[in-house]
PDB file of C-alpha atoms in Angstrom:
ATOM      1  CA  UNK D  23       0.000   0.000   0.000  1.00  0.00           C
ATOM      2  CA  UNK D  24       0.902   3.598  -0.759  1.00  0.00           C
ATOM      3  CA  UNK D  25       1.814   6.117   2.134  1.00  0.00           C
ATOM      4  CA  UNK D  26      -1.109   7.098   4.107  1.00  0.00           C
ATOM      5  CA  UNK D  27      -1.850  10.233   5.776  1.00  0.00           C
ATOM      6  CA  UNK D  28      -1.931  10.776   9.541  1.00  0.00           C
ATOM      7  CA  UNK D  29      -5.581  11.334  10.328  1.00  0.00           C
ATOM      8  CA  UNK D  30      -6.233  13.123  13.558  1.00  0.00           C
ATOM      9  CA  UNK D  31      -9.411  12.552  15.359  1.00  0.00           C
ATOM     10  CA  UNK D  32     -11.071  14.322  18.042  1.00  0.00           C
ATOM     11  CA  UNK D  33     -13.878  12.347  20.105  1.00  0.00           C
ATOM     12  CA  UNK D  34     -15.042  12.733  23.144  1.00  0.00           C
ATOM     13  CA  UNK D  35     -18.508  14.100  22.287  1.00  0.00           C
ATOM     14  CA  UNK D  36     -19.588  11.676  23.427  1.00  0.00           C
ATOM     15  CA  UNK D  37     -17.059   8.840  23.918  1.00  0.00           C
ATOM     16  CA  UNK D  38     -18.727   5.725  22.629  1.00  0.00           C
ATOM     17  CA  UNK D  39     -19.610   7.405  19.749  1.00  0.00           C
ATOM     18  CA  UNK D  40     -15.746   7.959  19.185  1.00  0.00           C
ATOM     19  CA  UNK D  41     -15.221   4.681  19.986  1.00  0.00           C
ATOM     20  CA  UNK D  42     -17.416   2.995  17.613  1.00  0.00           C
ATOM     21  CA  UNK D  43     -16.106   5.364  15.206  1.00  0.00           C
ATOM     22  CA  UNK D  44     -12.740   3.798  15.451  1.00  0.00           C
ATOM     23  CA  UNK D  45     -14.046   1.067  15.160  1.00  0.00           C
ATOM     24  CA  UNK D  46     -15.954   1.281  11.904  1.00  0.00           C
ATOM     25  CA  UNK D  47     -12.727   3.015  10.527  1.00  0.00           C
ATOM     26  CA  UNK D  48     -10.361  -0.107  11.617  1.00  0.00           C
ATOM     27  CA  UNK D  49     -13.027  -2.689  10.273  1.00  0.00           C
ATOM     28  CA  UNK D  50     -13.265  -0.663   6.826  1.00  0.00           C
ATOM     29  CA  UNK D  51     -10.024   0.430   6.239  1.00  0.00           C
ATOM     30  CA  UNK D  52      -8.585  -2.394   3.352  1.00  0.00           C
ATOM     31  CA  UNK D  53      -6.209  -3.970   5.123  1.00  0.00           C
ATOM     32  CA  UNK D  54      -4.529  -7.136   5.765  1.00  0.00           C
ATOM     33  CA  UNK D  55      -2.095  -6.619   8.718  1.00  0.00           C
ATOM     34  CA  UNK D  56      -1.202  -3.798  11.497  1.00  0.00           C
ATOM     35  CA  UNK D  57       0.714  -2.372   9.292  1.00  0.00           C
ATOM     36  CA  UNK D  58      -1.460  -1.509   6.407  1.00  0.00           C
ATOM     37  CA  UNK D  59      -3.653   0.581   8.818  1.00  0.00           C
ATOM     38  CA  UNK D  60      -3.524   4.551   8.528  1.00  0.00           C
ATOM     39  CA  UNK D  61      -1.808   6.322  12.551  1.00  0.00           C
ATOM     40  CA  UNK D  62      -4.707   7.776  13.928  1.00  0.00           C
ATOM     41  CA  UNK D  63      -4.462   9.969  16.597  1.00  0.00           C
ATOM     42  CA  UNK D  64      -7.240   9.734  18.814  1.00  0.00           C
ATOM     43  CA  UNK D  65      -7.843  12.880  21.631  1.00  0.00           C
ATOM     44  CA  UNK D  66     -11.074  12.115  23.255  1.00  0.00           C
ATOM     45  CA  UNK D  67     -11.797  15.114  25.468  1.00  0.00           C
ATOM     46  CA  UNK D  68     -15.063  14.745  27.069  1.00  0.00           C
ATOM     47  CA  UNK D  69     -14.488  17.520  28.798  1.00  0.00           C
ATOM     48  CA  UNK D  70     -15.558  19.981  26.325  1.00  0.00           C
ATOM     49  CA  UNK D  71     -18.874  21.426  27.184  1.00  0.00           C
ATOM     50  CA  UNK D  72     -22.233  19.993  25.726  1.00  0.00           C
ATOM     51  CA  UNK D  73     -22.213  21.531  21.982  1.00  0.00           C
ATOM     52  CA  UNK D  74     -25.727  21.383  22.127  1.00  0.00           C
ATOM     53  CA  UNK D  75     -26.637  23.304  25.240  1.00  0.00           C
ATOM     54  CA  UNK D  76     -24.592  25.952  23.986  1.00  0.00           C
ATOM     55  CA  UNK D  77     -26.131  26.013  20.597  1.00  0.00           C
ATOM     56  CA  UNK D  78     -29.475  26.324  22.138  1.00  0.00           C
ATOM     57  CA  UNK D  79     -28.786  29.204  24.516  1.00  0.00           C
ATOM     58  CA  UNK D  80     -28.737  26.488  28.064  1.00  0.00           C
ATOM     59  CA  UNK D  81     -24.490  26.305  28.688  1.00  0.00           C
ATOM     60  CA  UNK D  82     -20.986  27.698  28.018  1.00  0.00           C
ATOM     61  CA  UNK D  83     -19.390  27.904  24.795  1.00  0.00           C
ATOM     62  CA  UNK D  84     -16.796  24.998  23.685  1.00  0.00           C
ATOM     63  CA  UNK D  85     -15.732  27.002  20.804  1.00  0.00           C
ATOM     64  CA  UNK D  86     -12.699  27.370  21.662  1.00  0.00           C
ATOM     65  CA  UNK D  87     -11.380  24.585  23.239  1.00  0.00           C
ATOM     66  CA  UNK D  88     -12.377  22.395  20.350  1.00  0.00           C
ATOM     67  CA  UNK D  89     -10.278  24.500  18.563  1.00  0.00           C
ATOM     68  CA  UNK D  90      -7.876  24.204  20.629  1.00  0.00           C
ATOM     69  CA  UNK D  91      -8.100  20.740  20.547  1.00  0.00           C
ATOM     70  CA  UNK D  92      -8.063  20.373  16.818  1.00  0.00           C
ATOM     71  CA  UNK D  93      -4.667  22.425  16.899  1.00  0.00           C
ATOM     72  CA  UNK D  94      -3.302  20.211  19.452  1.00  0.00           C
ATOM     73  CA  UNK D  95      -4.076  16.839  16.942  1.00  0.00           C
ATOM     74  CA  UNK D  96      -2.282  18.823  13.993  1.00  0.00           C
ATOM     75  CA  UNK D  97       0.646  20.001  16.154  1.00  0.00           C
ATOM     76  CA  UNK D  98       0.983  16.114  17.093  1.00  0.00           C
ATOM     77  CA  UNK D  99       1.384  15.904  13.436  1.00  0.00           C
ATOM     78  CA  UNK D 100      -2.122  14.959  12.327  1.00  0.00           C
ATOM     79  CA  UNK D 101      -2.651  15.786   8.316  1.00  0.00           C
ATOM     80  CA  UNK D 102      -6.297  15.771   8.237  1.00  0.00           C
ATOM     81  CA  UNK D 103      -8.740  16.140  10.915  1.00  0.00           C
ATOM     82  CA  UNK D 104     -12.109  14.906  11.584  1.00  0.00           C
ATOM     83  CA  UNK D 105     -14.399  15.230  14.686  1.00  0.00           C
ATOM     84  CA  UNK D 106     -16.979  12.687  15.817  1.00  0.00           C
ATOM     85  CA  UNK D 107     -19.649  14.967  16.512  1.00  0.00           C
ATOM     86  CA  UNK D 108     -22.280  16.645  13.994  1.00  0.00           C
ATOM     87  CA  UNK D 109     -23.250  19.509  16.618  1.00  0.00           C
ATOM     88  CA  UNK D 110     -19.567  20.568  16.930  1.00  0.00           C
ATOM     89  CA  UNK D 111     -19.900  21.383  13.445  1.00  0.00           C
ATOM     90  CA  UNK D 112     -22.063  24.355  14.014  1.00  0.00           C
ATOM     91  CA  UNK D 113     -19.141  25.938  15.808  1.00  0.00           C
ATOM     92  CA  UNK D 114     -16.416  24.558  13.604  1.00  0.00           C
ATOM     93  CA  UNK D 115     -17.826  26.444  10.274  1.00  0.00           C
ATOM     94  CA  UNK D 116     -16.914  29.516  12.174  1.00  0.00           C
ATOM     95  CA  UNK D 117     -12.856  28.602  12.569  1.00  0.00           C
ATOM     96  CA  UNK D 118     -12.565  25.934   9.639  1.00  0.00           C
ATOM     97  CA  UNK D 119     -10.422  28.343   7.483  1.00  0.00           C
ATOM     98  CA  UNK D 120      -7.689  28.524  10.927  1.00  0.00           C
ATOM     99  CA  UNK D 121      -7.361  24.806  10.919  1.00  0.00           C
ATOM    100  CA  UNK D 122      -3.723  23.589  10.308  1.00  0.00           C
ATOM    101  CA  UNK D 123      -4.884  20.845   8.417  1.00  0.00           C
ATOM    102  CA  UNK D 124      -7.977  19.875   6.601  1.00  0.00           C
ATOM    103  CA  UNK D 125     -10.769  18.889   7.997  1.00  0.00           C
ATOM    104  CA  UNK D 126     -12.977  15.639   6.699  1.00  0.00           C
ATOM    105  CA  UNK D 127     -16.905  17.662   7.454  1.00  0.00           C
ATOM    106  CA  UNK D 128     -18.872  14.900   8.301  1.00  0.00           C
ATOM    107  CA  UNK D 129     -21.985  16.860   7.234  1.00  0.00           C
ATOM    108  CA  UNK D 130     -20.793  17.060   3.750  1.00  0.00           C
ATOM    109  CA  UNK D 131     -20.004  13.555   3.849  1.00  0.00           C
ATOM    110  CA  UNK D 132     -23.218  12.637   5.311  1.00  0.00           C
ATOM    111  CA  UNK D 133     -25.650  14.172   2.567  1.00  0.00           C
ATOM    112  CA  UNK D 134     -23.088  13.042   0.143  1.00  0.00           C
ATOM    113  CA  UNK D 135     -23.809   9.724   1.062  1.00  0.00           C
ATOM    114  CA  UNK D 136     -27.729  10.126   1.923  1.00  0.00           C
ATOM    115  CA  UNK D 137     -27.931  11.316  -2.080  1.00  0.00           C
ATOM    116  CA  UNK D 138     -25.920   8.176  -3.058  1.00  0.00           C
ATOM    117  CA  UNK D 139     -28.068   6.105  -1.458  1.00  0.00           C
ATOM    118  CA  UNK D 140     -31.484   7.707  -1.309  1.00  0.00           C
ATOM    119  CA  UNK D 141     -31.911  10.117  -4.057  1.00  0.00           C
ATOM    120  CA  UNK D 142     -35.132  10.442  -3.390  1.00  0.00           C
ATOM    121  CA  UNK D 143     -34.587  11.886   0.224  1.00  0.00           C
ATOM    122  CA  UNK D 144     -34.651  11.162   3.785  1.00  0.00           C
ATOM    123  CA  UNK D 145     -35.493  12.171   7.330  1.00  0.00           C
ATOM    124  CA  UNK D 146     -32.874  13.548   9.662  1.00  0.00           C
ATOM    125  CA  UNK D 147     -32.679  12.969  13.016  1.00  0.00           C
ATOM    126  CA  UNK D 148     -29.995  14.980  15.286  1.00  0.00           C
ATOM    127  CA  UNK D 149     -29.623  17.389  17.761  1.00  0.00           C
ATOM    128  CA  UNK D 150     -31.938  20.463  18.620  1.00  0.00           C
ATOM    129  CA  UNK D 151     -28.648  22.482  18.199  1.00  0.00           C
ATOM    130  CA  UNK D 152     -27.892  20.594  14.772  1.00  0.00           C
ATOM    131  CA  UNK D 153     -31.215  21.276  13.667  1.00  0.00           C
ATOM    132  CA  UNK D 154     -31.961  25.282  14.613  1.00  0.00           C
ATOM    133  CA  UNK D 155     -28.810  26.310  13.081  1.00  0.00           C
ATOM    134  CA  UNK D 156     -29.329  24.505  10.087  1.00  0.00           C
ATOM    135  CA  UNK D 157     -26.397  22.545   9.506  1.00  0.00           C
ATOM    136  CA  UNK D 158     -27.580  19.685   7.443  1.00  0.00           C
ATOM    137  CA  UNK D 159     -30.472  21.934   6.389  1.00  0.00           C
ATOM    138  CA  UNK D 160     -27.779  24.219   4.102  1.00  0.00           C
ATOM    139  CA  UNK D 161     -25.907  21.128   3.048  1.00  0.00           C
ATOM    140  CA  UNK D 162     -28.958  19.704   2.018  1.00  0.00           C
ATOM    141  CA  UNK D 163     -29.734  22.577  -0.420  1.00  0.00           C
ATOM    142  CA  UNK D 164     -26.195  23.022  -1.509  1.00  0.00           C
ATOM    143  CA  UNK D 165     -26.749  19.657  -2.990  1.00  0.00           C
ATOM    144  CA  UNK D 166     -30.190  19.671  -4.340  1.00  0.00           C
ATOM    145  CA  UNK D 167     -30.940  16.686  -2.015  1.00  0.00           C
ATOM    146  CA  UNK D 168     -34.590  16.381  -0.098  1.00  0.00           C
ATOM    147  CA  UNK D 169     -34.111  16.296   3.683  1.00  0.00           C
ATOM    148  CA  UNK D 170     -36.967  16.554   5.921  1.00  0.00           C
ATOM    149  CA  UNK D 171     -37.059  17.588   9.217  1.00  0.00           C
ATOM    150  CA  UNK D 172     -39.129  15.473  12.191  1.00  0.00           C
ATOM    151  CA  UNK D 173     -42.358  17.167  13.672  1.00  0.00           C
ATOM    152  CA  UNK D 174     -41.683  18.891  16.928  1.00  0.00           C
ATOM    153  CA  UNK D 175     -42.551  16.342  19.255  1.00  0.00           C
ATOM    154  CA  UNK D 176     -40.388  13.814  17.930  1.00  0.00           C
ATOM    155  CA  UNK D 177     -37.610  16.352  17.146  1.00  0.00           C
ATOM    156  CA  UNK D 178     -38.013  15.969  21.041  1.00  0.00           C
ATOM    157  CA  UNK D 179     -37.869  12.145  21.456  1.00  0.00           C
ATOM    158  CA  UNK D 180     -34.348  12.190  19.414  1.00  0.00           C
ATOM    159  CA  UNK D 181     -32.915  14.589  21.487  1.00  0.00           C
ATOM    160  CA  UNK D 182     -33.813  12.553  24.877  1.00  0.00           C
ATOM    161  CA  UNK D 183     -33.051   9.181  22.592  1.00  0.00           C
ATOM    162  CA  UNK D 184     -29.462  10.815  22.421  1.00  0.00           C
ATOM    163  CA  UNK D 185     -28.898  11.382  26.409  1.00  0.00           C
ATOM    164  CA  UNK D 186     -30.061   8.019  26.902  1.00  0.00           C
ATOM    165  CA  UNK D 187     -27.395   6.756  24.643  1.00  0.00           C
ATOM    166  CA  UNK D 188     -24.565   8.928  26.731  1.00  0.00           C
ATOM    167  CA  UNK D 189     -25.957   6.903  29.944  1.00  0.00           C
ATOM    168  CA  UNK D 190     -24.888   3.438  28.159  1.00  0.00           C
ATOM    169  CA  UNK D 191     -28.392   2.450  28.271  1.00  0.00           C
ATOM    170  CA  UNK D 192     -28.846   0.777  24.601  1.00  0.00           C
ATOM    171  CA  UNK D 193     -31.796  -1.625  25.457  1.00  0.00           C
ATOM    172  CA  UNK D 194     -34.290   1.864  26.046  1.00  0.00           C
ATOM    173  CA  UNK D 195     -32.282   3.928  23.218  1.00  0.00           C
ATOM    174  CA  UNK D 196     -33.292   1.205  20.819  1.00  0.00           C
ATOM    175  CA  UNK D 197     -36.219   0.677  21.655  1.00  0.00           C
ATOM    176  CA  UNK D 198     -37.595   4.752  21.674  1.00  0.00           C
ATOM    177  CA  UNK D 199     -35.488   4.813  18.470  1.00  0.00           C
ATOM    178  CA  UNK D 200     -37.641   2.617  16.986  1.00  0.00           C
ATOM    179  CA  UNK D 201     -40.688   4.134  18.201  1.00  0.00           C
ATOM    180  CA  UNK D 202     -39.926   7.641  16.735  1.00  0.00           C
ATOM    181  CA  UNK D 203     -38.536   6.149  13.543  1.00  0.00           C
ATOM    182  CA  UNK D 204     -41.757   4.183  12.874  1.00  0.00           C
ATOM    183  CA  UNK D 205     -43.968   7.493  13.804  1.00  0.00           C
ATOM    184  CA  UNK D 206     -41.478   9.449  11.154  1.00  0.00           C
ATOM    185  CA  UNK D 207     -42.432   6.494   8.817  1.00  0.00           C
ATOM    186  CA  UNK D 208     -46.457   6.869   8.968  1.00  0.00           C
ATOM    187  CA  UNK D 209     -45.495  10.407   7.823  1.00  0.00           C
ATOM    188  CA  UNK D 210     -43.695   8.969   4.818  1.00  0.00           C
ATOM    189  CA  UNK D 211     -41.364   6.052   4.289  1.00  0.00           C
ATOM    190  CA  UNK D 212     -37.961   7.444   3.522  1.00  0.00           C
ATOM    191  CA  UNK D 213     -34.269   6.627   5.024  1.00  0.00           C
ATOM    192  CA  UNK D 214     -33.041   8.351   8.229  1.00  0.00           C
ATOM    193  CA  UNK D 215     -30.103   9.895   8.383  1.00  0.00           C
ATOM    194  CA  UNK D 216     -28.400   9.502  11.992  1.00  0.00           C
ATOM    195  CA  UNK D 217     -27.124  13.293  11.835  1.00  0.00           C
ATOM    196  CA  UNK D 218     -25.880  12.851  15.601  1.00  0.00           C
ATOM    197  CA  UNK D 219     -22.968  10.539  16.025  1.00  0.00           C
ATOM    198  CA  UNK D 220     -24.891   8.820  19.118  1.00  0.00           C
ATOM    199  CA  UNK D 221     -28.159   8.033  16.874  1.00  0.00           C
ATOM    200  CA  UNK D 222     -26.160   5.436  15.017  1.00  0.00           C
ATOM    201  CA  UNK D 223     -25.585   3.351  18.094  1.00  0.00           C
ATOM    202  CA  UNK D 224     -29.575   3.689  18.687  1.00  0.00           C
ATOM    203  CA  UNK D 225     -30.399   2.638  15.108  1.00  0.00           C
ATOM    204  CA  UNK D 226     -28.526  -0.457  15.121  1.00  0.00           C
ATOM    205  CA  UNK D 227     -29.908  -1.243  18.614  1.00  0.00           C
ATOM    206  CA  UNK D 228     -33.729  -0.758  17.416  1.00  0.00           C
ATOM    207  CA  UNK D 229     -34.122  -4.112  15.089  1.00  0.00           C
ATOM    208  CA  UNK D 230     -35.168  -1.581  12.321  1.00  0.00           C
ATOM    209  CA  UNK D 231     -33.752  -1.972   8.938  1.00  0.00           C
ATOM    210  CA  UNK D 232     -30.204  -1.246   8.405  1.00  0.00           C
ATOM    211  CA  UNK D 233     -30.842  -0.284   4.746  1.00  0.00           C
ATOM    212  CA  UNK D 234     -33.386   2.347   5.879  1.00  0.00           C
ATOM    213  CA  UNK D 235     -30.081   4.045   7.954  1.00  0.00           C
ATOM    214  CA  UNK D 236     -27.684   6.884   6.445  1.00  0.00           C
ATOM    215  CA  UNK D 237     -25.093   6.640   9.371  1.00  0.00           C
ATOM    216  CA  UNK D 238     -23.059   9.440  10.160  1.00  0.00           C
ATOM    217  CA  UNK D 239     -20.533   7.846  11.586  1.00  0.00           C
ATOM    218  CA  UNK D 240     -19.981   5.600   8.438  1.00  0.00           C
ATOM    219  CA  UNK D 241     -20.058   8.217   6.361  1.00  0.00           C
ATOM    220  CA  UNK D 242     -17.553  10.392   7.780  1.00  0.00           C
ATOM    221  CA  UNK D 243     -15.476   7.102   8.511  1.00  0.00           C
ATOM    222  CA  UNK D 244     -15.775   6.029   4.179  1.00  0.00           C
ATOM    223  CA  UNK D 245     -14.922   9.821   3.533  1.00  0.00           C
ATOM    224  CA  UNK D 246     -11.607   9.335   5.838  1.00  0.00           C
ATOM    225  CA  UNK D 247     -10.585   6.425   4.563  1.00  0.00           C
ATOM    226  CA  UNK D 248     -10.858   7.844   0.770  1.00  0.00           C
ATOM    227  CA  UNK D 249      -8.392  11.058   2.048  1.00  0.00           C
ATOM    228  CA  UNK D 250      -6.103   9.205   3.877  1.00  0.00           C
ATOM    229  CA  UNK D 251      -5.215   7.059   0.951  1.00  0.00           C
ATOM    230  CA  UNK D 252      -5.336  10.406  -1.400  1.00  0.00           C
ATOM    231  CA  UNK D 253      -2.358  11.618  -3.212  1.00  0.00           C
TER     232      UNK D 253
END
C-alpha cells in the first residue's frame, strides 16, 4: 500500500460514539495486517462542554477549546482532521479556514452519502442544536438533495433518545429509536439519516432496517478512509 496520511481525530462528544467510530474506521479500512492501517491519533476530550446546550442558549461555549483541541491533533502531526460529533460542526464552520490541516466535514459527507443512497430523500434525526442552526439543512440545499425535518414532538424524542445513549443504556435507546422512527415512517417512508454521532448506536440497537439508515458515523469514517489514501 501507498503512504497514508496521519488522520487526527477528536472524540469525546460523546465517547462511545468515538469509539465505535474507530471502530468502523479499523473494520473498513482495506487492510490485511497492522501495518497496512492509517496512525490515527485519537484525543477524546469529554471535557468539552455539551455543543448542544450551547447552541441552544442552556451552557458555556466549547468554541474554543475544540479548537484548541483540533490544533493540538495537527501540532501532534495529524494531516487531516475529523471530529466525531455533527453539533460541533455548528461551531467549527466559524474557525474551519484557521485549521492547520484539513478537515474531513462529516456533514458534507453525510448528505453526500444520503444522495448516493437515497436520491429520493430522507429524514434527519440529530440534535436540537444541529437542527436550529441549520447545519444539514444548508448542506442539504447546496446539494439539491430532499431532507426533511421530524415534527416537533419527535424532534423531542431524538434529542432525549441521544442522552439516553450517553448513559450506556442501549436496550431503552433502541427501543424509543424505533418508536420515533416508525412514527417518522407513517409520515412517509424514507431513510433516516443519523445526523448525531450517538443516533447510530440507537439505530442499530432498534431491530429496524439497516438499509433504511444513512449513518453518520460511516459516512464520515468512508470519507476518511478515501483522504487518507489520497495523493
Amino acid at each position: 500500500m501507498g503512504r497514508k496520511k496521519i488522520l487526527g481525530v477528536l472524540g469525546g462528544m460523546g465517547p462511545a460514539a468515538s469509539a465505535e467510530f474507530m471502530r468502523i474506521l479499523t473494520q473498513r479500512f482495506p487492510a490485511k495486517c497492522d501495518q497496512d492501517h492509517p496512525v490515527v491519533y485519537l484525543l477524546s476530550d469529554a471535557s468539552i462542554p455539551d455543543r448542544n446546550n450551547y447552541l441552544t442558549g442552556k451552557g458555556e461555549n466549547p468554541q474554543a477549546l475544540i479548537h484548541a483541541d483540533l490544533d493540538k491533533l495537527a501540532g501532534w502531526g495529524a494531516e487531516l482532521l475529523a471530529v466525531t460529533c455533527n453539533t460541533a460542526h455548528g461551531l467549527i464552520n466559524n474557525f474551519r479556514d484557521e485549521l492547520k490541516a484539513p478537515l474531513i466535514h462529516i456533514v458534507e459527507a453525510t448528505v453526500t452519502a444520503a444522495k448516493e443512497k437515497a436520491p429520493h430523500g430522507a429524514w434527519m434525526v440529530a440534535t436540537l442544536g444541529t437542527i436550529n442552526c441549520g447545519l444539514y439543512q444548508k448542506e442539504a440545499e447546496k446539494q439539491n438533495f430532499r431532507l426533511l425535518v421530524p415534527p416537533e414532538d419527535i424532534k423531542q424524542k431524538i434529542q432525549s433518545i441521544i442522552r439516553i445513549v450517553k448513559t450506556g443504556d442501549m436496550k431503552t435507546a433502541g427501543e424509543k429509536m424505533s418508536e420515533a422512527v416508525r412514527e417518522l415512517w407513517k409520515i412517509e417512508k424514507l431513510p433516516v439519516v443519523t445526523a448525531c454521532t450517538e443516533l447510530p448506536l440507537a439505530y442499530d440497537a432498534s431491530g429496524l432496517s439497516a438499509e433504511m439508515n444513512v449513518s453518520s458515523l460511516d459516512a464520515l469514517a468512508d470519507a476518511c478512509i478515501k483522504a487518507i489514501q489520497s495523493d
